[in-house]
Tab-separated table of C-alpha atoms in Angstrom:
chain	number	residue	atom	x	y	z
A	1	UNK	CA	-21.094	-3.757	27.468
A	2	UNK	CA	-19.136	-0.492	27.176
A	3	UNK	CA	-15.552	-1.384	28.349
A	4	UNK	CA	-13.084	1.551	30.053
A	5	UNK	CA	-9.996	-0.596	28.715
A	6	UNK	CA	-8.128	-4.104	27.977
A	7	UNK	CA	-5.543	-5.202	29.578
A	8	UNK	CA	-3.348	-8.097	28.642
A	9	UNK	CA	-0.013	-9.966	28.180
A	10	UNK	CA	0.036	-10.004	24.791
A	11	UNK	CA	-1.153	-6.813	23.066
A	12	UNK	CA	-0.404	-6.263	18.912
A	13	UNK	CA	0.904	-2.735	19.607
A	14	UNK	CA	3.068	-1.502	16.549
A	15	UNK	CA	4.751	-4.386	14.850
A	16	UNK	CA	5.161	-7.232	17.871
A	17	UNK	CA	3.051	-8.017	21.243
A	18	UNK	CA	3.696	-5.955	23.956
A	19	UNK	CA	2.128	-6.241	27.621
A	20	UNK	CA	-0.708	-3.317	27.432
A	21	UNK	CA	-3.416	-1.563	28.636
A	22	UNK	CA	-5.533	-0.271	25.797
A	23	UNK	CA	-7.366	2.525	26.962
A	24	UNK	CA	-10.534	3.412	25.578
A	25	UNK	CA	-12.813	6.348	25.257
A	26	UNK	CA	-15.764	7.548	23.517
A	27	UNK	CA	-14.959	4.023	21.227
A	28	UNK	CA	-11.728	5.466	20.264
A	29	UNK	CA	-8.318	4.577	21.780
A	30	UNK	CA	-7.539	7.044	24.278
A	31	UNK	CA	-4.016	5.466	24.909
A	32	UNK	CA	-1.677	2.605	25.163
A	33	UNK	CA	-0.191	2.386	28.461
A	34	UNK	CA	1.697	0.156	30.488
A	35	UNK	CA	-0.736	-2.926	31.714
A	36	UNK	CA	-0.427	-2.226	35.227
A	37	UNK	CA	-2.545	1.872	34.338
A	38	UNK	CA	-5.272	1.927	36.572
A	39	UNK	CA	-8.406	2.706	34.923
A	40	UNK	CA	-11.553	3.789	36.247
A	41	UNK	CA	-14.743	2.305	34.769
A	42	UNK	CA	-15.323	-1.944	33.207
A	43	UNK	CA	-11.870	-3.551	31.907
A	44	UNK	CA	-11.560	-6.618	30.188
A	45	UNK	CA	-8.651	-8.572	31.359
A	46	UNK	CA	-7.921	-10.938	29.392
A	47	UNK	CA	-5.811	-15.010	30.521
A	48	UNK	CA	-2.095	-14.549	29.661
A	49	UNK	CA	-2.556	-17.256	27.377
A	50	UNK	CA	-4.502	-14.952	25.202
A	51	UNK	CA	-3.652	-12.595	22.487
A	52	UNK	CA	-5.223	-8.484	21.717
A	53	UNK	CA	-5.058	-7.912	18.144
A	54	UNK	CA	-7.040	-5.098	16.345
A	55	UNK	CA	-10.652	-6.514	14.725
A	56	UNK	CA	-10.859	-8.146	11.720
A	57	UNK	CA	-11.674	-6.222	8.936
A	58	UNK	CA	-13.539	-8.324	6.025
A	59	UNK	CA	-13.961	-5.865	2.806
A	60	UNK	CA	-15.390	-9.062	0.898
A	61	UNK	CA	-18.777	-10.129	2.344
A	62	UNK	CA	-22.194	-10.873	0.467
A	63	UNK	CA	-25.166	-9.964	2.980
A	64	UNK	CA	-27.646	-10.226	0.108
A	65	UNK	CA	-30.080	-7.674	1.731
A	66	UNK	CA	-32.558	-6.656	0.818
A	67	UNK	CA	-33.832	-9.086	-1.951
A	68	UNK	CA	-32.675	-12.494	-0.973
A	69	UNK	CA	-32.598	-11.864	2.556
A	70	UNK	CA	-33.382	-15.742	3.216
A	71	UNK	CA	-29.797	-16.307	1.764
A	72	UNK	CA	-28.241	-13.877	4.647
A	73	UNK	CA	-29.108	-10.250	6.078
A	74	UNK	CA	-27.475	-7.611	7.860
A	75	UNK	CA	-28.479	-8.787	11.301
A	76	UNK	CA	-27.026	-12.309	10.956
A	77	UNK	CA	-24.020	-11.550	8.927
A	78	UNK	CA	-22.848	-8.859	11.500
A	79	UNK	CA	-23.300	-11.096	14.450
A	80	UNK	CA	-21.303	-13.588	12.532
A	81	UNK	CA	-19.235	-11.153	11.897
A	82	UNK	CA	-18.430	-10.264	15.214
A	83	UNK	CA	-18.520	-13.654	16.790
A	84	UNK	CA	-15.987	-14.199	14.669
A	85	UNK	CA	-13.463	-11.447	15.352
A	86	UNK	CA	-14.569	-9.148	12.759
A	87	UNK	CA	-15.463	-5.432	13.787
A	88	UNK	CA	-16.101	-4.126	10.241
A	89	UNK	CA	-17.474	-5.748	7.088
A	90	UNK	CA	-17.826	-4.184	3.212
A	91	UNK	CA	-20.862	-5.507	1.495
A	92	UNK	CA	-20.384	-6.862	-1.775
A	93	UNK	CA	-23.019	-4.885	-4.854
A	94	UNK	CA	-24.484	-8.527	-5.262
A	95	UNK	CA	-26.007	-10.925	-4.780
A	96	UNK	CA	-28.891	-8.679	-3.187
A	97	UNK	CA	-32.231	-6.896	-5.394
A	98	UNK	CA	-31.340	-4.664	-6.405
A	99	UNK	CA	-27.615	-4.559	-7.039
A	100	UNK	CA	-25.496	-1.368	-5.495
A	101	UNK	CA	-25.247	0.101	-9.120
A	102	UNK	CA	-27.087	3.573	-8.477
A	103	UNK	CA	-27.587	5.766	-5.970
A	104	UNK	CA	-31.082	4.350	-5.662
A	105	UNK	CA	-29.836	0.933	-4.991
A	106	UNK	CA	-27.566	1.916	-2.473
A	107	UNK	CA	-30.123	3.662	-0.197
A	108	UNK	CA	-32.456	1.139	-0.404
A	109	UNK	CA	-29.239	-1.131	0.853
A	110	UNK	CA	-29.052	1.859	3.148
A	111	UNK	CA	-32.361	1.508	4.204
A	112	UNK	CA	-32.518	-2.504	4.931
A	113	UNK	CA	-29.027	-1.936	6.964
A	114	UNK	CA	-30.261	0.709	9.322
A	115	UNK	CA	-30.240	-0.768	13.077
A	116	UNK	CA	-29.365	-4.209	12.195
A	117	UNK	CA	-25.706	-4.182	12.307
A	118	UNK	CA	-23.348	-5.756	15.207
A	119	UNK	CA	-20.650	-3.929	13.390
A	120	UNK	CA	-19.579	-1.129	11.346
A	121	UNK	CA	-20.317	-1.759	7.743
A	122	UNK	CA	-19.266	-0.430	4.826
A	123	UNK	CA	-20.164	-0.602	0.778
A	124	UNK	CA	-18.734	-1.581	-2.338
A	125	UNK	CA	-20.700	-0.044	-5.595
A	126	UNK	CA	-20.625	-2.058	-9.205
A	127	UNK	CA	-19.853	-1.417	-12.036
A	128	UNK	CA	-21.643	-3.481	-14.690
A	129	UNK	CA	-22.736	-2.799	-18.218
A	130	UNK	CA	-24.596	0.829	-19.278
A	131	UNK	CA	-24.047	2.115	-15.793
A	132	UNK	CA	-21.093	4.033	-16.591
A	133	UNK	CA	-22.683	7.382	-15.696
A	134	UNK	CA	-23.421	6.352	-12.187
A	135	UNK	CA	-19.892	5.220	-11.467
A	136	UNK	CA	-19.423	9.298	-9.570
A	137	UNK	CA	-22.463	10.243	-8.070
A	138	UNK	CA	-22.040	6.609	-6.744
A	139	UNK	CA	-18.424	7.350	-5.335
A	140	UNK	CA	-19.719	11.176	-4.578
A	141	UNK	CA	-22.696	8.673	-2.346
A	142	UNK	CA	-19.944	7.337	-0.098
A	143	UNK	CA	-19.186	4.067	-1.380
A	144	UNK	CA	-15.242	2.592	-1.084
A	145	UNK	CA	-14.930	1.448	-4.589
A	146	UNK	CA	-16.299	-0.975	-7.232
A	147	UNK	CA	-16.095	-4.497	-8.270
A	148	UNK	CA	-16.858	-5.879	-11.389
A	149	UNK	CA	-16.860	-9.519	-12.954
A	150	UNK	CA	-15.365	-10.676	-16.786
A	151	UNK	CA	-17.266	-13.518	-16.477
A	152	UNK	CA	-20.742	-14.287	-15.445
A	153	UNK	CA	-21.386	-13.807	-12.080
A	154	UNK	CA	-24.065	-16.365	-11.406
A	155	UNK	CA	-26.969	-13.839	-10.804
A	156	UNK	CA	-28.220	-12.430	-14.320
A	157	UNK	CA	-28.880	-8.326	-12.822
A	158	UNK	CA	-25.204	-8.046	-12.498
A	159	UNK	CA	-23.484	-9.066	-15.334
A	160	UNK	CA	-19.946	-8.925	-16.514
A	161	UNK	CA	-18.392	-6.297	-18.560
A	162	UNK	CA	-16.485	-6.879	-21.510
A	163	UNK	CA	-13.244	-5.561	-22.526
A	164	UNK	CA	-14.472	-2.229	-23.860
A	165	UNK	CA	-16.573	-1.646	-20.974
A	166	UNK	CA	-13.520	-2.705	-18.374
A	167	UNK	CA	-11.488	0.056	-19.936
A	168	UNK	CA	-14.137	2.701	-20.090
A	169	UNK	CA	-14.773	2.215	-16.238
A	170	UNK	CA	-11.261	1.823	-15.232
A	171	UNK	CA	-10.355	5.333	-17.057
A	172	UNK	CA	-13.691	6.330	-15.085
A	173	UNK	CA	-12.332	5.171	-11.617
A	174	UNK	CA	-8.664	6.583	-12.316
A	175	UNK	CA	-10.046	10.083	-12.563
A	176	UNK	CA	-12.022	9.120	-9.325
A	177	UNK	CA	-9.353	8.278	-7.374
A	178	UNK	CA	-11.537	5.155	-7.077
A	179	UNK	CA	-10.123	1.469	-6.865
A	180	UNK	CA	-12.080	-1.291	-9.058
A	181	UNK	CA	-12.266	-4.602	-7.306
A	182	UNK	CA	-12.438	-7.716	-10.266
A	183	UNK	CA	-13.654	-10.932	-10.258
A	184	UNK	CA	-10.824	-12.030	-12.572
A	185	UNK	CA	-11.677	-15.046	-14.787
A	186	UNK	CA	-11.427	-14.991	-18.663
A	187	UNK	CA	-15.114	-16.221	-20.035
A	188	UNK	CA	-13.411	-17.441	-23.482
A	189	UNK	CA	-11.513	-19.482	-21.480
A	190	UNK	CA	-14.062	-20.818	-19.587
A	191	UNK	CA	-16.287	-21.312	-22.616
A	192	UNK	CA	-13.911	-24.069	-24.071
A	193	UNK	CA	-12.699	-25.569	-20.566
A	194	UNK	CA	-14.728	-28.888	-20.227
A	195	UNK	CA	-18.156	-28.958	-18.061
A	196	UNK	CA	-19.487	-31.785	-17.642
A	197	UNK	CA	-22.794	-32.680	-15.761
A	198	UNK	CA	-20.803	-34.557	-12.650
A	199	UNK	CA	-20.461	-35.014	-9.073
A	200	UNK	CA	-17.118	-35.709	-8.937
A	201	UNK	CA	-15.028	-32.558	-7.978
A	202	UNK	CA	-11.836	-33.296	-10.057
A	203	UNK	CA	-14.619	-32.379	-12.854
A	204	UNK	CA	-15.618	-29.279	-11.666
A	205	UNK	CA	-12.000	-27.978	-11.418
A	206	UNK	CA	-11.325	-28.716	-14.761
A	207	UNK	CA	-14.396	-26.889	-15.363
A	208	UNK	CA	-12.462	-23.596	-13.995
A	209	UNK	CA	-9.046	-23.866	-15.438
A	210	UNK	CA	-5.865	-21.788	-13.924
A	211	UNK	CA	-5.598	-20.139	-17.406
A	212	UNK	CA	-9.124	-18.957	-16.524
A	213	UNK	CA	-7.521	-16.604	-13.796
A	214	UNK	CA	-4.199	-15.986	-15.248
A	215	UNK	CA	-5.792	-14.408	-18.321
A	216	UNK	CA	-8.160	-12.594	-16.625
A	217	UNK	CA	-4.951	-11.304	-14.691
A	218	UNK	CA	-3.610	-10.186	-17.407
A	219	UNK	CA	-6.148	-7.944	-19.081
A	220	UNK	CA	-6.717	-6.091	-15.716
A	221	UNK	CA	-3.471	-5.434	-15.355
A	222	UNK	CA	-2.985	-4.240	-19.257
A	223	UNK	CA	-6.301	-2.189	-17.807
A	224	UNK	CA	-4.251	-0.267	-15.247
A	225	UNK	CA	-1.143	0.264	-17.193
A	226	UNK	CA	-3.043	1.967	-19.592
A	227	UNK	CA	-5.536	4.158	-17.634
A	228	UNK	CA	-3.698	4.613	-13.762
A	229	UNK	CA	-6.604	2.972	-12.684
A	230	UNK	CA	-5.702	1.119	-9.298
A	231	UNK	CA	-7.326	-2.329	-9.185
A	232	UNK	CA	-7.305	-4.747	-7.081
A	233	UNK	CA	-7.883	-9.092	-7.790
A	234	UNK	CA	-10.814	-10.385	-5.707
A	235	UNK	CA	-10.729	-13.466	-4.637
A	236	UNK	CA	-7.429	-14.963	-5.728
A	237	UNK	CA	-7.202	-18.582	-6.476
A	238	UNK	CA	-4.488	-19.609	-8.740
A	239	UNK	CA	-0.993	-19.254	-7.788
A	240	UNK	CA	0.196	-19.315	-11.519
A	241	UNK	CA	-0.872	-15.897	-11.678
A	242	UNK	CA	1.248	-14.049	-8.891
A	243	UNK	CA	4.382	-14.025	-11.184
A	244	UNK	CA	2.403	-11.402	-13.089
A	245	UNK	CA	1.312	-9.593	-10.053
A	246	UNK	CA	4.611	-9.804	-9.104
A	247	UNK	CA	6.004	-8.174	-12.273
A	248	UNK	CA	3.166	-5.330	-12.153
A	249	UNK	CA	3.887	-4.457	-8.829
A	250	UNK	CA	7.659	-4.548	-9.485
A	251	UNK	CA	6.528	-2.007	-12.320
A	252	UNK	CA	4.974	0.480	-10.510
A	253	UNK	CA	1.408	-0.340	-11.045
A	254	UNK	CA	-1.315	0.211	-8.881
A	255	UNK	CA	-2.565	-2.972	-8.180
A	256	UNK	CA	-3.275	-5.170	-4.869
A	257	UNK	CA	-4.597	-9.120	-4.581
A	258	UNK	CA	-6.411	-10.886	-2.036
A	259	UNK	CA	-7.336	-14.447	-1.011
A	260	UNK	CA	-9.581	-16.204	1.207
A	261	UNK	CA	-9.604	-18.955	3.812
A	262	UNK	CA	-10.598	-21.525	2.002
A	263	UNK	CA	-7.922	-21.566	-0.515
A	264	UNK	CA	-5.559	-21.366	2.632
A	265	UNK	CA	-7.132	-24.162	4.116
A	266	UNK	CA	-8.486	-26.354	1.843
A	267	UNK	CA	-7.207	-28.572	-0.855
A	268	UNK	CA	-8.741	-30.237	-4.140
A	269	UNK	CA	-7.693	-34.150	-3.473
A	270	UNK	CA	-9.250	-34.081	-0.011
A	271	UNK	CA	-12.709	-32.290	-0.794
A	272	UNK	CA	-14.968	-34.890	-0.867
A	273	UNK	CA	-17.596	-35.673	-4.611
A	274	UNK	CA	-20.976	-34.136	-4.444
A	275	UNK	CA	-19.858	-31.689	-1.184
A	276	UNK	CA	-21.554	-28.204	-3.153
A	277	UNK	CA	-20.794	-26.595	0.437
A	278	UNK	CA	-17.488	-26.703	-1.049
A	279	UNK	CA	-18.098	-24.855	-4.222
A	280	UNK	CA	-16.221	-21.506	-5.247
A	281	UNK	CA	-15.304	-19.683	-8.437
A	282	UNK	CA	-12.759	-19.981	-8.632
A	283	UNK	CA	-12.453	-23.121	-7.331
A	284	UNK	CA	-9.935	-24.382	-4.568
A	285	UNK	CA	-7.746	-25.538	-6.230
A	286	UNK	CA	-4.685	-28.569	-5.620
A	287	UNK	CA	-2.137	-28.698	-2.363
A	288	UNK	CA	0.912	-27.410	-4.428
A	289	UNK	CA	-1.367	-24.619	-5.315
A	290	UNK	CA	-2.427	-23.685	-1.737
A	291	UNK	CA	1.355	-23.514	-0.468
A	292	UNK	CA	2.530	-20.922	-3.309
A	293	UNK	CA	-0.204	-19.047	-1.959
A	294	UNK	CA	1.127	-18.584	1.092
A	295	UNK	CA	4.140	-18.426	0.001
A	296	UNK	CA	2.808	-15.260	-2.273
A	297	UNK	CA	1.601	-14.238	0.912
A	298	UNK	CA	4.513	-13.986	2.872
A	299	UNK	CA	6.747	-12.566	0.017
A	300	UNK	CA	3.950	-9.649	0.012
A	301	UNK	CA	2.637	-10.411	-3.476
A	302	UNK	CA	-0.694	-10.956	-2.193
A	303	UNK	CA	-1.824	-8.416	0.237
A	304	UNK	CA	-4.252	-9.110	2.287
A	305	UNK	CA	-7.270	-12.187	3.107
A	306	UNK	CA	-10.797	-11.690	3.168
A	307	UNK	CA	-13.479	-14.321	3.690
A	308	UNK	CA	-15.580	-14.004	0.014
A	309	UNK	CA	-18.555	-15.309	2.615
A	310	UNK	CA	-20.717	-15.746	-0.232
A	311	UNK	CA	-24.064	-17.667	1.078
A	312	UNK	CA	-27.471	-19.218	-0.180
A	313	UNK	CA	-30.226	-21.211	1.109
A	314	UNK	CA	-30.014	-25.147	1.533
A	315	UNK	CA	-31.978	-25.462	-1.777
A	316	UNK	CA	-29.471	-23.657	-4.022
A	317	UNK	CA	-26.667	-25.218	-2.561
A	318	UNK	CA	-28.581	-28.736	-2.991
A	319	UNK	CA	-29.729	-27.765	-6.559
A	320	UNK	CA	-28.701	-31.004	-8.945
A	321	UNK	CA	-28.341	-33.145	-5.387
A	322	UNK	CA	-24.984	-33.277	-5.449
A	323	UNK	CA	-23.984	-31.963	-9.650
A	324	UNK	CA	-21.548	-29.903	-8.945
A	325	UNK	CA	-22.392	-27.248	-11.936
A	326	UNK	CA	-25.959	-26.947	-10.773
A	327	UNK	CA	-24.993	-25.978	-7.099
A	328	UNK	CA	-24.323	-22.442	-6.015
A	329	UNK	CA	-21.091	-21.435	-5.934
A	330	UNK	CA	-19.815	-20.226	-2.498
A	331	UNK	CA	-18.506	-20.746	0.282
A	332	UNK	CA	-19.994	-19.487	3.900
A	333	UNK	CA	-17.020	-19.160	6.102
A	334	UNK	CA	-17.560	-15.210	8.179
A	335	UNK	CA	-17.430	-16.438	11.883
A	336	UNK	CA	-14.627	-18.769	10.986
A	337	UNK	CA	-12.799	-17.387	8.612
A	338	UNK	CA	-10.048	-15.807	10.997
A	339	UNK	CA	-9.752	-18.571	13.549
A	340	UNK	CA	-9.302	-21.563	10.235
A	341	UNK	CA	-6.208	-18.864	9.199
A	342	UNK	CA	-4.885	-18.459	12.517
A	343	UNK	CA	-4.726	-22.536	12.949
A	344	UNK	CA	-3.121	-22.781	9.654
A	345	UNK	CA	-0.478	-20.004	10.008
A	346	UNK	CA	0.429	-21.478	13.239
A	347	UNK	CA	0.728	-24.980	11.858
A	348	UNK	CA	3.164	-23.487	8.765
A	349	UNK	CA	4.989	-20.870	11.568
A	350	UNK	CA	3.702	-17.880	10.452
A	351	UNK	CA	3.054	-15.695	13.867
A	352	UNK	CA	-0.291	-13.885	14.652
A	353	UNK	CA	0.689	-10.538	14.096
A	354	UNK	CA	1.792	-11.119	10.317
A	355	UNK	CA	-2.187	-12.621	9.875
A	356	UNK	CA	-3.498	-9.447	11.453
A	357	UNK	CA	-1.768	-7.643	9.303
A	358	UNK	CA	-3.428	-9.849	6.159
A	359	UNK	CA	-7.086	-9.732	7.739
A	360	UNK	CA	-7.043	-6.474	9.911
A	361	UNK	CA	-4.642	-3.703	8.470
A	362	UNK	CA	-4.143	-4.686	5.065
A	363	UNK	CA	-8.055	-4.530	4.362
A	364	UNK	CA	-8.526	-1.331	5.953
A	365	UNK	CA	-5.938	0.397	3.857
A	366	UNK	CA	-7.535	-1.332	0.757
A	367	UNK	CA	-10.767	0.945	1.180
A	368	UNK	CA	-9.016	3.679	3.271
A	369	UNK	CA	-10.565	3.128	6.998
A	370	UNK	CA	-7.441	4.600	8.283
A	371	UNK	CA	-8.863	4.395	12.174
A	372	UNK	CA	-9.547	0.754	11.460
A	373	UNK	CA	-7.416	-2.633	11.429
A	374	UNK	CA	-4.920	-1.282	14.063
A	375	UNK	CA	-4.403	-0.645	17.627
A	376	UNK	CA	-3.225	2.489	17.856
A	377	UNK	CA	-4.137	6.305	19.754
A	378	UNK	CA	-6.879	7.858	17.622
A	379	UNK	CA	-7.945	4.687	16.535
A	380	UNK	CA	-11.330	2.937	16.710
A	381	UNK	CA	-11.397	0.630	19.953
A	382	UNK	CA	-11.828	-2.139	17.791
A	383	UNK	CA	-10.323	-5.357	19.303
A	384	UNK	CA	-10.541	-9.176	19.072
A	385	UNK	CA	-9.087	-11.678	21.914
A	386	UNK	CA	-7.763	-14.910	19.990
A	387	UNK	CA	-6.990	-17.455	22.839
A	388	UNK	CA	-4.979	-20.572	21.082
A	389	UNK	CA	-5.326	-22.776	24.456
A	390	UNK	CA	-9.211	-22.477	24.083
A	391	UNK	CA	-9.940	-25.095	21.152
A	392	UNK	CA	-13.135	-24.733	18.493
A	393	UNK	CA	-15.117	-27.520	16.619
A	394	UNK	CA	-17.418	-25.886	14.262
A	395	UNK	CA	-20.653	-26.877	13.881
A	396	UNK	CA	-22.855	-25.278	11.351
A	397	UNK	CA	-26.011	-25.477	13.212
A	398	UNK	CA	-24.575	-23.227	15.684
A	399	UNK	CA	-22.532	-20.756	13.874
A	400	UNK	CA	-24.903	-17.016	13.643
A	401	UNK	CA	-25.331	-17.230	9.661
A	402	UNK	CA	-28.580	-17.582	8.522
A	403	UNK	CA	-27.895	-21.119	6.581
A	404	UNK	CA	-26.194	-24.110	8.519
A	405	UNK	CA	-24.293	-24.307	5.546
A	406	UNK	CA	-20.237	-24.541	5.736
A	407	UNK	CA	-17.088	-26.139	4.028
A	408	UNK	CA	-15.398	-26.060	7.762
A	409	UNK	CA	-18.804	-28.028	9.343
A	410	UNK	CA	-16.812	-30.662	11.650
A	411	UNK	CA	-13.176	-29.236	11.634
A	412	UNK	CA	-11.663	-28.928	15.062
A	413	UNK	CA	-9.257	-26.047	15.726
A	414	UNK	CA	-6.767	-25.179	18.341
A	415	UNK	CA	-7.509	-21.526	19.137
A	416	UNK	CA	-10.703	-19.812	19.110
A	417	UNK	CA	-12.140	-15.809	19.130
A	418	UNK	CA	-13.109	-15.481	22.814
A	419	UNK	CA	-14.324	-11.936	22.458
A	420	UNK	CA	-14.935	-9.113	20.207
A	421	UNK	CA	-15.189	-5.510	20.774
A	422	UNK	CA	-16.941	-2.903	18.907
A	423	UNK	CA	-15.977	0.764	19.452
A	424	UNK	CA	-15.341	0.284	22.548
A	425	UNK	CA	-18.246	-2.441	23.071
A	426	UNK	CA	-17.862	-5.638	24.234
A	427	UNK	CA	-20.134	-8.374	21.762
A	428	UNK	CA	-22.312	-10.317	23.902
A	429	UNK	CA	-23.997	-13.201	22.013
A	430	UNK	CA	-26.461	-13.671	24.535
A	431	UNK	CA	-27.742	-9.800	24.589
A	432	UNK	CA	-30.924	-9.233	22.417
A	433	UNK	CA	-29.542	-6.094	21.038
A	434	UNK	CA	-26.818	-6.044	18.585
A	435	UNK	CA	-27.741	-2.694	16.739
A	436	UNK	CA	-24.679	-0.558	17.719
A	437	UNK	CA	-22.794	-0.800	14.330
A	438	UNK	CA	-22.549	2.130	12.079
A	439	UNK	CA	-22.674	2.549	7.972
A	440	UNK	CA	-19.208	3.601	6.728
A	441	UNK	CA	-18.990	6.153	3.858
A	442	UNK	CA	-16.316	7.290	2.101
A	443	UNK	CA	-15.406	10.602	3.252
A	444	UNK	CA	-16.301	13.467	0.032
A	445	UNK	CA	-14.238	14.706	-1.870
């Protein structure tokens, strides 16, 4: 439904809420006027009780189309998207077939996208061993950047780079102008940590060790010191690393961090044994942990949280029945993702508009969607109503991804995403059509 404006009490205009009308025009923001404007044409008004921030933008999601489309696709991962407050998504390079590592791969990504998306979507590229030399006419293509892993990264077409190949790409990307998103654990360390066949999760976190991350952390940033390369940590789990973040970015250096839901919401000693829906690497790690992260968080260490909605089919997840280092490692968290921060923040008194900016503005500047992640004139009418009076209880049967599969299956929440809106478009979950989203590309150079 194509919506003339929305009005409301509490509008994230600038830096605080602000009663608003949010005027809207050919899917851009016309205006921000006072919320008593008339406007001609449909307008949303939304209770007083509610809350107008700008969409969610998510710059770390794994659709895994084309190739393992029974893992996730464009068409479910953008309606989960946008049912859960998220107007634009960046595809991760894996785990689809083939990986975004040529040109080739990314129109055939291109291809499988085209009028299947509830929202805009954009694409990372990656940058993996012997594919130095499509690194450009990749960027030249229009993707936003690159990610690459030090370790493995579970699926055996995209494997990691090693120290050589990190610094030949990063001195690549730095005369790109290009950021290099990293999977940052150290595989040495990793090799030696101890893995045992278990189902006991306590195992499979010593099976992922904070030194793991923290040397991992270091190399990258060693990586940008040396080349101007900006980077940027994917994926953030260990809080023992942001006093080297901190240092870099006391430095000068060109790095930014992100973490995810789950390590904001979850803790190690109350994740049940044999849960794989729980599963990440890194892994979530112990309650001390997940307060320093938000505590890195609000001292603007780490910049900004993104869901890492990284999903598989029930047999992949159930592979060992319950051994944790059989199971796929990932957790499927897009629709939720926002609303599980939002009940968090609000539980520790951080306000709304400081999680917008972690999960709206601070992604879009990350891949330079300047019209995205704020409400603003010129800006894309991209808007989400969070209503904290209007409770949800997740159940994974119901949620859009393609897998009932979920860490948060059962939680209860106080607030809850009443509606999203697209350009301009209000997301109905009942309509049969959801194919209004555009493909993003970087603008060239």
């Amino acid at each position: 439904m194509p919506l003339a404006a929305v009005r409301g009490r509490h509008v994230l205009a600038g830096d605080g809420f602000v009663p608003a009308t949010v005027v809207i025009e050919d899917g851009r923001i016309r205006a921000i006027e006072r919320s008593a404007h008339p406007v001609d044409g449909q307008v949303l008004d939304v209770p007083d009780s509610a809350y107008v921030l700008p969409g969610v933008v998510d710059s770390h999601v794994h659709v895994n189309e084309p190739g393992r489309t029974a893992w996730e696709g464009f068409a479910s991962a953008t309606l989960a998207a946008a049912l859960g407050g998220a107007t634009t998504i960046v595809d991760m390079p894996l785990n689809s077939l083939p990986p975004t590592t040529t040109v080739d791969h990314l129109e055939r990504k291109r291809r499988a996208a085209a009028g299947r998306l509830a929202v805009d979507v954009g694409f990372w590229g990656g940058a993996v061993p012997d594919n130095e030399r499509e690194l450009e006419p990749l960027w030249e293509a229009g993707v936003l950047g690159f990610k690459c892993f030090l370790s493995p990264s579970g699926v055996e077409e995209f494997p990691p780079l090693d120290p050589g190949q990190l610094y030949a790409a990063l001195a690549t990307l730095a005369r790109l102008g290009a950021p290099m998103l990293v999977h940052a654990e150290d595989p040495a360390v990793l090799d030696v940590a101890p893995t045992v066949p278990s189902r006991a999760y306590a195992d499979f976190l010593h099976s992922r060790p904070d030194a793991a991350e923290t040397t991992a952390v270091h190399r990258v940033l060693d990586g940008a010191r040396d080349t101007g390369a900006r980077v940027h940590v994917v994926h953030l789990s260990s809080a023992r690393a942001l006093d080297l973040i901190a240092d870099a970015k006391a430095e000068g250096l060109p790095v930014t961090v992100e973490t995810c839901p789950h390590y904001l919401c979850f803790e190690a000693g109350t994740i049940p044994d044999a849960a794989p829906e729980f599963k990440c690497c890194p892994p979530i790690r112990d309650a001390g942990n997940r307060d320093e992260l938000w505590r890195g968080l609000g001292d603007g260490v780490i910049d900004l949280v993104v869901s890492d909605h990284s999903p598989t089919t029930a047999e992949e997840k159930g592979r060992g029945d319950g051994e944790l280092q059989q199971a796929w490692g990932g957790i499927s968290g897009l629709q939720v993702g926002f609303t599980a921060v939002a009940h968090e923040a609000r539980r520790r008194g951080v306000g709304l508009e400081q999680v917008s900016r972690w999960m709206s503005r601070g992604p879009a500047d990350l891949v330079g969607l300047t019209a995205k992640g704020r409400i603003a004139a010129g800006a894309d009418a991209d808007l989400v109503v969070y209503d904290p009076t209007v409770p949800l209880e997740v159940d994974a049967a119901r949620l859009a991804h393609r897998n009932p599969i979920t860490a948060y299956d059962g939680l209860r929440f106080d607030g809850s995403v009443t509606h999203t809106v697209v350009r301009g478009r209000a997301v109905d979950p009942d309509h049969p059509d959801h194919a209004w989203g555009r493909q993003l590309r970087r603008p060239a150079s």
